[in-house]
PDB file of C-alpha atoms in Angstrom:
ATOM      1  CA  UNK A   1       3.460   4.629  -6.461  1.00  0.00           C
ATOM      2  CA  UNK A   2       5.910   7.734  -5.890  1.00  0.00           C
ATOM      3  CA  UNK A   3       7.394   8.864  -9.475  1.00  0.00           C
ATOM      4  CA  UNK A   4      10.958   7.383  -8.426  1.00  0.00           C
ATOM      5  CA  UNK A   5       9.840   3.711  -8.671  1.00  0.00           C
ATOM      6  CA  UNK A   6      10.748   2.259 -11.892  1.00  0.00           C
ATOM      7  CA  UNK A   7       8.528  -0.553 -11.813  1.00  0.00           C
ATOM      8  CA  UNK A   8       5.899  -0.333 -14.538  1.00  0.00           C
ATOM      9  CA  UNK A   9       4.060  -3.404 -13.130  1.00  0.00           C
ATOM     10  CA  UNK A  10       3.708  -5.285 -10.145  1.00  0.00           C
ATOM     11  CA  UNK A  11       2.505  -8.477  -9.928  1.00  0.00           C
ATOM     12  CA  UNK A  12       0.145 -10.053  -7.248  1.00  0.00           C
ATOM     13  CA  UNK A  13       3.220 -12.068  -5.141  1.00  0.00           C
ATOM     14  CA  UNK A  14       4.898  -8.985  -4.796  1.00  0.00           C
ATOM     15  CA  UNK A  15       2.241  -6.554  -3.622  1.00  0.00           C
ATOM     16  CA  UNK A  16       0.934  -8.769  -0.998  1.00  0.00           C
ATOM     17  CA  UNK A  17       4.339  -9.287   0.208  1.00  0.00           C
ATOM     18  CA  UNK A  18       4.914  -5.115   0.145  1.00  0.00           C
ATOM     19  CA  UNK A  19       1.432  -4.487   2.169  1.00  0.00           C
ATOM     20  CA  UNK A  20       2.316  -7.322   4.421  1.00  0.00           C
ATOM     21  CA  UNK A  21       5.671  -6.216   5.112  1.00  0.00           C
ATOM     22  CA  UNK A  22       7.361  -8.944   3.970  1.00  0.00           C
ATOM     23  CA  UNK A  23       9.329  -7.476   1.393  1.00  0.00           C
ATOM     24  CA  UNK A  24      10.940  -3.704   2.397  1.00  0.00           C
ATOM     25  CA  UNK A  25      12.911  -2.757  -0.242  1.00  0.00           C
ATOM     26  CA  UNK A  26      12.112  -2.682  -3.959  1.00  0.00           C
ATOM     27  CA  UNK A  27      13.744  -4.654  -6.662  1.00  0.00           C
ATOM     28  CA  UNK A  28      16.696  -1.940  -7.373  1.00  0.00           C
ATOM     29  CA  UNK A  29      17.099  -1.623  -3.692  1.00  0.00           C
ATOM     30  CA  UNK A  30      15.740   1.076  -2.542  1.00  0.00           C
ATOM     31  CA  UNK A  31      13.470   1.190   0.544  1.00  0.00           C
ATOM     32  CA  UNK A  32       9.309   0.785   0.281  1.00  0.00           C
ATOM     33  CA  UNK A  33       7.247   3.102   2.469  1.00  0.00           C
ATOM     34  CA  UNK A  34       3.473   1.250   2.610  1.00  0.00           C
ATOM     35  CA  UNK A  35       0.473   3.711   3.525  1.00  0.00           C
ATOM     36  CA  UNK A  36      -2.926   2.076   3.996  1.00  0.00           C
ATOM     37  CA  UNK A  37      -6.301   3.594   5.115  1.00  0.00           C
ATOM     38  CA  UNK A  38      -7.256   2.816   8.351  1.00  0.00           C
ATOM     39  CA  UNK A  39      -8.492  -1.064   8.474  1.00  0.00           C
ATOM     40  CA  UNK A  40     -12.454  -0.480   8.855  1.00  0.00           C
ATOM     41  CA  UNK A  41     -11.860   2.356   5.910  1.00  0.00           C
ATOM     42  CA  UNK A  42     -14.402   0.695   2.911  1.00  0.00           C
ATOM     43  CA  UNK A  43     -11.829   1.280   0.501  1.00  0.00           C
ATOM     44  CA  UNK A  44      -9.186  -0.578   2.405  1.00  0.00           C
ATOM     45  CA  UNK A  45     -11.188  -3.293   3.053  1.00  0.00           C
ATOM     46  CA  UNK A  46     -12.024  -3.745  -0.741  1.00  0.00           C
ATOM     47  CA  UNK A  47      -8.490  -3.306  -1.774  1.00  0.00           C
ATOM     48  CA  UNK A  48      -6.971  -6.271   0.395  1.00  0.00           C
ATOM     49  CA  UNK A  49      -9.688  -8.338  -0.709  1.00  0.00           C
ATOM     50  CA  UNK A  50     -10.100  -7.780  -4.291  1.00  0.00           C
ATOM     51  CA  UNK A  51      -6.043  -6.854  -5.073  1.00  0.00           C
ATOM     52  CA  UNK A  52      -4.392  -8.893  -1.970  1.00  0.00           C
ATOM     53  CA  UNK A  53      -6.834 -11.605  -1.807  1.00  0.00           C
ATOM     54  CA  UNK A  54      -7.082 -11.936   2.105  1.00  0.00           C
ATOM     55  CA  UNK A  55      -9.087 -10.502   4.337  1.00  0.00           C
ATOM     56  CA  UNK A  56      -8.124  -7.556   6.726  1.00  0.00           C
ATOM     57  CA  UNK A  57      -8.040  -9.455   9.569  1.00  0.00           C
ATOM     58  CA  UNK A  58      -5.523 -11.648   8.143  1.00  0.00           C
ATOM     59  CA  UNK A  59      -3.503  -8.456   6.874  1.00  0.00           C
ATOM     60  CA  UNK A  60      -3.738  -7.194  10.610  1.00  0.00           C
ATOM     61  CA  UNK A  61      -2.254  -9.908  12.755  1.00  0.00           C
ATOM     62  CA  UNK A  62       0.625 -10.184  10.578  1.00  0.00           C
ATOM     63  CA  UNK A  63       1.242  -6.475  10.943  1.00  0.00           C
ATOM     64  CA  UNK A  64       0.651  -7.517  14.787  1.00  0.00           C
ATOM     65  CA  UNK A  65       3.073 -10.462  14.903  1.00  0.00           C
ATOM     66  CA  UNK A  66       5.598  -8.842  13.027  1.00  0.00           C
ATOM     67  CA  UNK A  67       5.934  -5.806  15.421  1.00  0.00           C
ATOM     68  CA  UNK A  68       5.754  -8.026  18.006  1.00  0.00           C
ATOM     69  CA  UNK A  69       8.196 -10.382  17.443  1.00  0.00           C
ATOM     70  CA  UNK A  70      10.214  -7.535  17.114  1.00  0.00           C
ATOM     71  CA  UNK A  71      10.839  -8.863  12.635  1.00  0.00           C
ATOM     72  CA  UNK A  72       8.684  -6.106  11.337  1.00  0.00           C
ATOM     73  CA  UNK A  73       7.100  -2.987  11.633  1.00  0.00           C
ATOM     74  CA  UNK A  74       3.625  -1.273  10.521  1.00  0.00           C
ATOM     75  CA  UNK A  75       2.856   0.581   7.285  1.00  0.00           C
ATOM     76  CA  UNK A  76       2.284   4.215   8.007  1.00  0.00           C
ATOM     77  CA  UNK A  77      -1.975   4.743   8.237  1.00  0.00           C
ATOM     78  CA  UNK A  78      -3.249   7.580   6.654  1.00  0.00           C
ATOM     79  CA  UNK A  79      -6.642   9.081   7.710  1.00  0.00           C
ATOM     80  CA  UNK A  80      -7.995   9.366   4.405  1.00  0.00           C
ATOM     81  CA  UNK A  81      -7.780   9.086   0.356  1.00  0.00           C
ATOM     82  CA  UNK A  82      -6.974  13.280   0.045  1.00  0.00           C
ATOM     83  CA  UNK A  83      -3.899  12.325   2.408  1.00  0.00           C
ATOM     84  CA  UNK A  84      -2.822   8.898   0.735  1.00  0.00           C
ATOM     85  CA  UNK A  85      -2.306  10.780  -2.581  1.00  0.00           C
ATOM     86  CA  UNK A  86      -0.197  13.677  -0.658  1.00  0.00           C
ATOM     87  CA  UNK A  87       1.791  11.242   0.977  1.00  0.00           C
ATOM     88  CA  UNK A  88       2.453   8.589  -1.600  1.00  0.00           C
ATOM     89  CA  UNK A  89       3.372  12.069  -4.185  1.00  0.00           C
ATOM     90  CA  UNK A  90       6.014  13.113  -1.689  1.00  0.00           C
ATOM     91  CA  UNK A  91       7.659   9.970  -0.696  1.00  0.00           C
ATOM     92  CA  UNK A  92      10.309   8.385  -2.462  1.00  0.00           C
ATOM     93  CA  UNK A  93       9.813   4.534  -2.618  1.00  0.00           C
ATOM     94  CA  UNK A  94       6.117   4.875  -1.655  1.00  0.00           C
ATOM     95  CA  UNK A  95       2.896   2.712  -2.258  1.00  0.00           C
ATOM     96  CA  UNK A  96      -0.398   3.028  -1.546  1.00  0.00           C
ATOM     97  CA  UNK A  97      -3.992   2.543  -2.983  1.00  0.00           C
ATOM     98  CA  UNK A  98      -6.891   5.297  -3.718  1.00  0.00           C
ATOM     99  CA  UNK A  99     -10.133   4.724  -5.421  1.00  0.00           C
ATOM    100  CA  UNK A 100     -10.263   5.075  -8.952  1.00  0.00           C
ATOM    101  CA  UNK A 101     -12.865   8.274  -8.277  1.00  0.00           C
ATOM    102  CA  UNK A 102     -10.011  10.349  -7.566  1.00  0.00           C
ATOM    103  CA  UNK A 103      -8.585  12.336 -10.318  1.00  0.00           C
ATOM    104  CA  UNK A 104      -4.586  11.537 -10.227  1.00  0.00           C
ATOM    105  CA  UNK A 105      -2.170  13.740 -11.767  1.00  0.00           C
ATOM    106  CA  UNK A 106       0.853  11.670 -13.752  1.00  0.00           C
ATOM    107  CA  UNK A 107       3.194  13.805 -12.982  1.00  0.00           C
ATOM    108  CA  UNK A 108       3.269  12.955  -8.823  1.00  0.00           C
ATOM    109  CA  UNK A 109       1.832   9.269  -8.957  1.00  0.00           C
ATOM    110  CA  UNK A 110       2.435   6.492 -11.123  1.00  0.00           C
ATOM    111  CA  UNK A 111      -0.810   4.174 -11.491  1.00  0.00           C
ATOM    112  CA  UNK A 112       0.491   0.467 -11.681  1.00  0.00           C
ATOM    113  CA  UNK A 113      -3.283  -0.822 -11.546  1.00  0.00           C
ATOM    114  CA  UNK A 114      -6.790   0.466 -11.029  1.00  0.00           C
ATOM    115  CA  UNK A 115      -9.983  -1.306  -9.521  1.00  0.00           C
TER     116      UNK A 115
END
């Protein structure tokens, strides 16, 4: 998460409902931006199945139905992990997820969890 997120944990309801798109604003009001790797990227696929518990399919079409239906819109894709971190350090409100190989620097990201 960007530095300017206050949150010191997020639980499991809440983070599927960020990367889904259901929920667009965090607690104190502010807006989230979502980045994800691209959805045949290894790393995302582990991440929505391990941390979101459904499969990327499943994360896809709701992206797809939201946008559609004109209720929604999709989370900015990044192309890979060197960009996520970039992004997510510069962007107020932001989430994302990177593999725990990556050396992250505390004072541009805050790490809620690691897997």
């Amino acid at each position: 998460m960007s530095l300017d997120v206050k949150e010191q944990a997020i639980n499991k309801n809440f983070l599927l409902a960020a990367f889904a798109m259901r929920i667009t604003r965090w607690p104190d009001g502010r807006p989230i931006r979502v980045f994800v790797l691209p959805d045949r990227h290894p790393l995302h696929q582990r991440f929505v199945k391990q941390r979101l518990q459904v499969f990327p399919y499943q994360l896809r079409n709701n992206w797809d139905r939201q946008v559609f239906t004109g209720t929604g819109a999709f989370p900015v894709t990044v192309d890979n992990m060197e960009e996520m971190y970039r992004m997510v350090s510069q962007t107020e409100g932001s989430i994302g997820y990177i593999a725990d190989s990556v050396k992250l620097s505390p004072e541009q990201v805050r790490v809620v969890d690691e897997f």
